[in-house]
Amino acid sequence: MTRKWLALCLVPALLDGCGFPPRVKAPPADYRYVLLGADGAAVARAITAEARCPAIDIDGVAQPMVVRMSPGTMPLRPTRSDPKLSKPSAFPVLTCEAPIPGGTRSATIGGRALPLPKANPQRIVVIGDTGCRIKSDDNAFQSCDDPAQWPFERIADDAAASAPDLVVHVGDYHYRETACPATKPGCLGSPWGYGWDAWQADFFFPARRLLEAAPWIVVRGNHESCNRAGQGWWRFLDPRPLTPRQDCNAAEDDAVGDYSEPYAVPLGRNSDAQVVVFDSSRVGITALAPETAMYKTYRAQFERAFALAAAKPQSHLALHHPVLGFAANPNQPEAPFPGNRGLQAVLEFLRPTVLFPTTVQALFSGHNHVFQAVTFSTGQPPQFVVGNGGDLLDPPFPTPFPAGREPAPGAVVADLVTADRFGFLTMERVDEGWRMRAVDELARPLTTCTLWQRSVRCAPIADVRMKP
């Protein structure tokens, strides 16, 4: 344990907020949470080090949970990083699940209450790109045991304290991909690889209070593709039943494991709002050619996503890669990178220029490690990027933002606000729209926005850097 961490944990006011730094033995696996899937179906999950699944009590009636995945160590397989820097993924935990029927009034596992879906959720937390980056091939080693350098637990606790009815994570939960070198004391000794120890340190332990606060909608990021942390994604997070070969354990099955069907989660009973979840985890940054299998898969899936969106006039599309956001360009700051060209190539065929049907009111993404809200004068839906949940932040954009830049061909920017600060976003219902509030890692306001029928208005980003 570092002296800095020890000092923090000895302060009584902070004692309850201390996570475990990488050199401290991890707590036993004991996590319970609720995920929302297609049509808002709720599933309870439990991760345990015990030999058997616990029982779940629903409205006073105990019933068994079933095994989603048993403990095991997966054989070493080719990964995105250098194979010499990889290792087999060990999962010495049991993953259990049980459906929560609609109308359930109470549900507990081991006497601990589960957060149940609200009939009409009023407050939503949006968060993304939360893990601590340890990645040799990028020469990127974040100080995971310093809450100032990796503030995800603080952010998750603040988000839980906001009393959300629902949490939406826009992807990239896992970043500890390779071993921390001895020359980097800030992460030395951290769990690494794609097994349970890294998943617990990067996500489940720091997010534990937020997991207990509300049900989650989970979006898959590129860090959860099969050649990265996909095995953990299918074990722990995807809300749907497992299907054969869709577990990322064998490289020959990646054409199955790397894709999943879009689905819609209604935001309340009889609501005209919903979140349509789209799995873009495997897309790259270059335009896809129409003859490729990935293009054909995404084209069919976008068609199905748009059919889902047609059912509700307020459909928010949640996908990891920003189609209409900007990314910082460290080599040419005055020329920021546009939105994802791989997805744009598919969307340009389906909806030339505007890219999305009118029932898609807004896009919510991560991937770029900033907060960003972009609106357009040419008919495209506004894009929110909430990729500032804990991983290393992107370099700041120039001020003022370069004029005339378009995230996609023909998408003329009407307004853009952006902040290179850690934090998260809250959304609250206001009549037929939403009031949005972006805050930093200390819960200080960055900006407020209103969203109504594809129209977004945001206040200028607050300058909070020098405030205590």
XYZ file of C-alpha atoms in Angstrom:
468
model
C 0.000 0.000 0.000
C 1.401 3.400 -0.949
C 1.814 6.083 1.704
C -0.575 8.343 -0.200
C -3.264 5.674 -0.218
C -2.666 4.791 3.405
C -2.993 8.433 4.395
C -6.288 8.714 2.531
C -7.686 5.595 4.108
C -6.763 6.755 7.602
C -8.897 9.862 7.235
C -12.231 8.841 8.811
C -14.316 10.859 6.350
C -12.775 8.959 3.461
C -12.519 5.527 5.011
C -15.673 4.194 3.410
C -14.596 5.442 0.006
C -11.197 3.745 -0.207
C -10.861 1.157 -2.902
C -8.031 -1.338 -2.956
C -4.833 -0.227 -4.693
C -3.185 -2.837 -6.911
C -0.714 -4.025 -4.253
C -3.443 -4.845 -1.728
C -5.170 -8.207 -1.766
C -8.534 -8.027 -3.504
C -11.724 -8.662 -1.513
C -13.657 -11.908 -2.079
C -15.932 -11.900 -5.108
C -19.422 -10.945 -3.975
C -21.290 -8.696 -6.414
C -25.028 -8.474 -7.147
C -26.553 -6.198 -9.777
C -29.406 -5.807 -12.248
C -29.119 -5.434 -16.031
C -31.837 -4.398 -18.476
C -32.135 -6.155 -21.820
C -34.526 -6.346 -24.745
C -37.939 -4.795 -24.049
C -36.669 -3.784 -20.608
C -36.413 -7.367 -19.345
C -34.523 -7.269 -16.054
C -32.000 -9.920 -15.077
C -30.306 -10.259 -11.705
C -26.666 -11.290 -11.739
C -24.442 -12.535 -8.938
C -20.680 -13.096 -9.059
C -19.484 -15.298 -6.245
C -16.453 -17.255 -5.092
C -18.803 -19.861 -3.576
C -19.273 -23.281 -5.155
C -23.021 -22.832 -5.681
C -25.262 -20.035 -6.859
C -27.125 -18.153 -4.148
C -30.903 -18.077 -3.981
C -32.836 -14.982 -4.987
C -35.883 -13.892 -3.029
C -38.568 -12.281 -5.225
C -41.557 -10.819 -3.406
C -40.880 -13.076 -0.450
C -40.476 -16.293 -2.439
C -37.002 -17.859 -2.600
C -35.932 -19.457 -5.845
C -32.621 -20.687 -7.227
C -30.394 -18.688 -9.515
C -28.919 -20.571 -12.468
C -25.302 -20.793 -13.588
C -24.463 -18.460 -16.458
C -20.811 -19.482 -16.502
C -18.777 -21.771 -14.286
C -15.281 -21.029 -12.991
C -12.455 -21.837 -15.351
C -9.247 -20.730 -16.975
C -9.592 -20.114 -20.679
C -6.806 -21.316 -23.002
C -4.392 -18.686 -24.253
C -5.613 -17.311 -27.573
C -4.346 -14.613 -29.930
C -5.103 -11.156 -28.617
C -4.794 -7.619 -29.876
C -1.595 -7.107 -27.868
C 1.677 -8.939 -28.368
C 1.004 -12.627 -27.507
C 4.162 -12.569 -25.367
C 2.419 -9.981 -23.206
C -0.738 -12.068 -22.841
C -1.760 -14.903 -20.554
C -4.718 -17.266 -20.169
C -7.800 -15.653 -18.650
C -8.546 -17.086 -15.206
C -12.108 -16.787 -13.908
C -12.175 -18.454 -10.454
C -15.726 -17.190 -9.909
C -19.229 -18.399 -10.561
C -21.573 -16.143 -12.537
C -25.241 -16.686 -11.706
C -28.443 -15.145 -13.026
C -32.198 -15.068 -12.648
C -34.931 -13.125 -14.459
C -36.823 -10.498 -12.480
C -40.470 -10.542 -13.585
C -42.203 -7.300 -14.442
C -44.113 -5.852 -11.528
C -41.751 -7.307 -8.917
C -41.957 -5.266 -5.712
C -38.836 -6.539 -3.967
C -35.875 -8.753 -4.752
C -32.949 -9.715 -2.541
C -29.890 -11.945 -2.755
C -28.410 -12.966 0.578
C -30.554 -10.364 2.306
C -29.222 -7.533 0.152
C -31.841 -5.626 -1.812
C -31.479 -5.388 -5.562
C -32.306 -2.146 -7.409
C -35.477 -2.742 -9.396
C -36.553 -0.980 -12.592
C -38.661 2.107 -11.939
C -42.052 2.369 -13.604
C -41.089 5.785 -14.978
C -37.384 6.542 -14.498
C -36.796 10.233 -13.993
C -33.033 10.473 -13.449
C -30.438 8.684 -15.595
C -26.668 8.587 -15.153
C -24.543 8.227 -18.300
C -20.911 7.201 -17.867
C -18.225 5.610 -20.007
C -14.574 4.632 -20.588
C -14.003 3.980 -16.924
C -11.037 1.595 -16.565
C -7.391 2.290 -15.684
C -5.119 2.105 -18.723
C -2.132 -0.240 -18.480
C -1.064 -1.001 -22.021
C 2.500 -1.704 -23.069
C 1.984 -1.370 -26.817
C 0.717 2.190 -26.243
C 3.357 2.877 -23.587
C 0.465 4.058 -21.426
C 0.561 3.348 -17.701
C -2.031 5.128 -15.612
C -1.531 5.454 -11.847
C -4.359 3.158 -10.801
C -3.746 3.564 -7.062
C -3.963 7.376 -7.190
C -7.582 8.581 -7.101
C -6.519 11.893 -8.621
C -5.075 10.095 -11.659
C -7.766 7.403 -11.893
C -10.924 8.783 -10.229
C -13.455 6.194 -11.392
C -14.436 5.054 -7.889
C -14.991 8.652 -6.795
C -17.023 9.328 -9.951
C -19.095 6.167 -9.471
C -19.755 7.042 -5.828
C -20.852 10.574 -6.777
C -23.101 9.137 -9.466
C -24.635 6.752 -6.923
C -25.164 9.655 -4.524
C -27.243 11.429 -7.193
C -29.915 8.731 -6.629
C -30.298 7.578 -10.258
C -33.204 5.482 -11.445
C -31.064 4.046 -14.236
C -27.393 3.905 -15.272
C -26.212 3.780 -18.893
C -22.573 2.798 -19.433
C -21.477 3.560 -23.002
C -18.650 1.026 -23.080
C -14.980 0.293 -22.298
C -15.004 -1.142 -18.793
C -11.610 -2.874 -18.921
C -8.197 -1.330 -19.656
C -5.591 -3.322 -17.662
C -4.312 -5.299 -20.615
C -0.598 -5.870 -19.934
C 1.683 -6.009 -16.914
C 2.829 -2.761 -15.331
C 6.627 -2.414 -15.588
C 8.806 -1.950 -12.526
C 9.610 1.579 -13.695
C 5.986 2.691 -13.179
C 5.264 2.752 -9.431
C 1.762 4.158 -9.936
C 0.465 0.842 -11.269
C 3.123 -1.624 -10.107
C 1.568 -4.881 -8.979
C -1.793 -4.220 -10.588
C -3.831 -7.163 -11.859
C -3.626 -7.378 -15.629
C -4.862 -9.442 -18.539
C -8.443 -10.343 -19.310
C -9.342 -12.519 -16.323
C -11.385 -11.881 -13.185
C -8.667 -10.134 -11.157
C -8.354 -7.333 -13.722
C -12.126 -7.123 -14.229
C -12.691 -6.786 -10.495
C -10.012 -4.138 -10.013
C -10.981 -2.150 -13.099
C -14.756 -2.273 -12.853
C -16.648 -4.287 -10.275
C -14.972 -3.097 -7.085
C -14.838 0.642 -7.886
C -18.377 0.535 -9.355
C -19.891 -1.481 -6.499
C -22.004 1.316 -4.987
C -23.298 2.439 -8.363
C -24.169 -1.178 -9.210
C -26.237 -1.268 -6.030
C -27.937 2.069 -6.756
C -29.902 1.348 -9.949
C -30.361 -1.086 -12.835
C -27.873 -0.725 -15.699
C -28.050 -0.569 -19.478
C -24.646 -1.722 -20.721
C -23.133 -0.853 -24.102
C -20.236 -2.903 -25.427
C -17.006 -1.048 -26.214
C -14.039 -1.933 -28.386
C -12.153 -3.008 -25.248
C -14.745 -5.766 -24.887
C -14.226 -7.221 -28.352
C -13.170 -10.865 -28.535
C -9.467 -10.131 -29.008
C -9.508 -8.130 -25.793
C -11.853 -8.473 -22.792
C -14.732 -10.140 -24.643
C -14.673 -13.232 -22.445
C -15.522 -11.131 -19.406
C -18.153 -9.195 -21.340
C -20.127 -12.340 -22.084
C -19.628 -13.760 -18.595
C -20.622 -10.701 -16.619
C -22.331 -7.930 -18.574
C -24.315 -8.782 -21.679
C -27.921 -8.947 -20.384
C -29.177 -11.666 -22.711
C -28.980 -15.468 -22.497
C -25.767 -16.951 -23.848
C -25.907 -18.601 -27.244
C -23.510 -21.239 -28.567
C -20.050 -19.963 -29.624
C -20.829 -16.438 -28.413
C -18.292 -16.416 -25.586
C -15.029 -15.238 -27.221
C -13.177 -18.304 -25.921
C -12.119 -19.639 -29.321
C -10.676 -17.354 -31.996
C -12.433 -19.313 -34.738
C -15.770 -18.244 -33.230
C -15.019 -14.510 -33.171
C -17.308 -13.894 -36.139
C -20.101 -14.885 -33.739
C -18.742 -13.497 -30.473
C -17.821 -10.081 -31.853
C -21.382 -9.140 -32.823
C -24.759 -9.019 -31.144
C -28.204 -7.869 -32.149
C -29.513 -4.394 -31.260
C -32.282 -4.179 -28.714
C -34.499 -1.515 -27.162
C -35.079 -0.682 -23.484
C -38.215 1.420 -22.849
C -37.779 4.282 -20.391
C -40.880 3.476 -18.400
C -44.279 1.948 -18.858
C -46.322 3.554 -21.614
C -43.387 5.884 -22.284
C -42.620 7.396 -25.683
C -38.889 7.242 -24.873
C -36.454 4.354 -25.136
C -32.757 3.524 -25.419
C -31.756 1.471 -28.458
C -28.492 -0.361 -27.753
C -26.132 -1.057 -30.656
C -22.979 -3.195 -30.457
C -20.253 -1.434 -32.494
C -17.373 -3.034 -30.586
C -15.500 -4.498 -33.555
C -15.579 -1.576 -35.994
C -12.329 0.163 -36.936
C -11.709 3.771 -37.967
C -11.580 3.408 -41.750
C -14.588 3.303 -44.076
C -15.977 -0.198 -44.548
C -16.275 -1.515 -48.086
C -19.739 -2.815 -49.058
C -18.398 -6.245 -49.985
C -16.970 -6.942 -46.513
C -18.708 -9.157 -43.981
C -18.525 -6.436 -41.311
C -20.271 -3.916 -43.565
C -23.040 -6.391 -44.327
C -23.474 -7.277 -40.654
C -23.649 -3.669 -39.484
C -25.959 -2.691 -42.332
C -28.460 -5.397 -41.347
C -28.131 -4.494 -37.671
C -28.628 -0.765 -38.269
C -31.756 -1.583 -40.275
C -33.053 -3.559 -37.296
C -32.033 -0.802 -34.873
C -33.926 1.764 -36.936
C -36.979 -0.498 -36.992
C -36.819 -0.581 -33.199
C -36.409 3.206 -33.092
C -39.547 3.623 -35.185
C -41.638 2.276 -32.305
C -40.981 5.330 -30.092
C -40.765 9.002 -31.093
C -38.013 9.601 -28.505
C -35.391 6.966 -29.255
C -31.877 7.494 -27.949
C -29.264 5.396 -29.742
C -26.469 4.196 -27.443
C -23.372 2.892 -29.210
C -19.752 3.059 -28.161
C -18.206 4.752 -31.195
C -19.256 8.374 -31.839
C -20.586 8.648 -35.367
C -20.973 12.435 -35.125
C -18.365 13.415 -32.532
C -14.825 14.735 -32.837
C -11.611 13.223 -31.501
C -8.480 15.152 -30.589
C -5.565 14.997 -33.032
C -2.352 15.428 -31.011
C -0.219 15.861 -34.120
C -2.493 18.452 -35.711
C -4.669 20.027 -33.011
C -6.268 22.362 -35.538
C -7.522 19.336 -37.509
C -9.493 17.151 -35.062
C -10.471 13.704 -36.254
C -14.085 13.274 -37.476
C -16.616 10.675 -36.364
C -16.252 6.968 -36.980
C -15.821 6.439 -40.717
C -16.502 2.713 -40.528
C -20.050 3.246 -39.283
C -20.572 6.354 -41.405
C -19.925 4.309 -44.552
C -22.795 1.986 -43.640
C -25.139 4.770 -42.543
C -24.517 6.838 -45.680
C -26.061 4.015 -47.680
C -29.116 3.762 -45.410
C -29.739 7.490 -44.799
C -27.566 9.693 -47.017
C -26.238 12.819 -45.254
C -28.615 12.786 -42.251
C -27.511 9.194 -41.436
C -30.301 8.502 -38.920
C -34.120 8.447 -39.074
C -36.037 11.240 -37.371
C -37.122 8.975 -34.500
C -33.489 8.834 -33.327
C -33.508 11.894 -31.079
C -29.911 11.742 -29.854
C -26.750 9.643 -29.923
C -24.865 8.643 -26.759
C -21.336 7.294 -27.072
C -17.940 7.056 -25.423
C -14.621 5.994 -26.974
C -13.222 9.549 -27.119
C -12.066 10.425 -23.618
C -13.828 13.758 -23.269
C -17.261 15.163 -22.597
C -18.772 16.554 -25.774
C -22.167 17.721 -27.008
C -22.496 18.466 -30.738
C -25.601 19.786 -32.493
C -26.221 20.323 -36.191
C -28.011 22.691 -38.541
C -28.382 20.025 -41.225
C -30.811 17.533 -39.659
C -28.539 15.033 -37.937
C -29.336 14.069 -34.329
C -27.205 15.628 -31.583
C -24.214 13.606 -30.433
C -23.229 13.302 -26.781
C -19.825 11.809 -25.983
C -19.399 10.738 -22.358
C -16.030 8.993 -22.450
C -14.526 10.789 -19.460
C -15.280 8.248 -16.732
C -11.732 7.500 -15.589
C -9.375 6.407 -18.347
C -6.617 8.776 -19.487
C -8.191 11.898 -20.961
C -7.657 12.959 -24.553
C -5.681 16.148 -25.220
C -7.811 19.312 -25.159
C -9.210 20.758 -28.356
C -7.970 24.171 -29.506
C -9.889 27.185 -28.225
C -11.826 28.343 -30.131
C -12.728 25.073 -31.823
C -11.548 25.116 -35.469
C -14.257 26.586 -37.699
C -15.769 24.667 -40.588
C -14.992 21.184 -39.291
C -17.565 18.443 -39.901
C -17.671 15.102 -38.058
C -19.323 13.543 -41.128
C -19.724 14.782 -44.703
C -22.558 17.318 -44.800
C -23.008 17.470 -41.013
C -22.714 21.213 -40.349
C -22.081 21.956 -36.688
C -24.481 24.437 -35.097
C -22.969 24.271 -31.620
C -20.303 22.324 -29.786
C -19.338 22.217 -26.117
C -16.514 20.031 -24.882
C -14.522 19.512 -21.694
C -11.299 17.610 -21.101
C -12.281 16.743 -17.531
C -13.158 13.486 -15.815
C -16.832 13.163 -14.903
C -20.277 11.881 -15.868
C -23.649 13.069 -17.196
C -27.088 13.068 -15.604
C -30.405 13.307 -17.469
C -33.692 14.304 -15.832
C -37.122 14.309 -17.419
C -38.627 17.744 -18.022
C -42.089 17.554 -19.585
C -41.427 15.908 -22.974
C -37.682 16.504 -22.935
C -34.602 16.152 -20.779
C -32.475 18.442 -18.650
C -28.861 17.304 -18.717
C -26.048 18.137 -16.355
C -22.398 17.275 -16.934
C -20.224 17.298 -13.820
C -16.532 16.731 -13.188
C -14.808 14.163 -10.968
C -15.554 16.265 -7.873
C -19.243 16.608 -8.838
C -18.747 20.252 -9.830
C -20.899 21.409 -12.761
C -19.354 21.615 -16.221
C -22.424 22.479 -18.271
C -26.187 22.069 -18.422
C -28.127 21.222 -21.561
C -31.733 20.743 -22.571
C -32.761 18.110 -25.106
C -36.131 18.359 -26.823
C -37.061 16.889 -30.231
C -33.501 16.746 -31.570
C -32.847 20.264 -30.360
C -30.097 20.754 -27.779
C -29.023 23.902 -26.017
C -25.983 23.850 -23.733
C -24.445 26.484 -21.508
C -20.757 27.240 -22.065
C -18.388 24.918 -20.245
C -17.638 26.213 -16.749
C -14.015 26.892 -15.910
C -13.629 24.827 -12.736
C -9.909 24.078 -12.887
C -8.800 26.694 -10.373
C -11.724 26.417 -7.977
C -11.225 24.580 -4.667
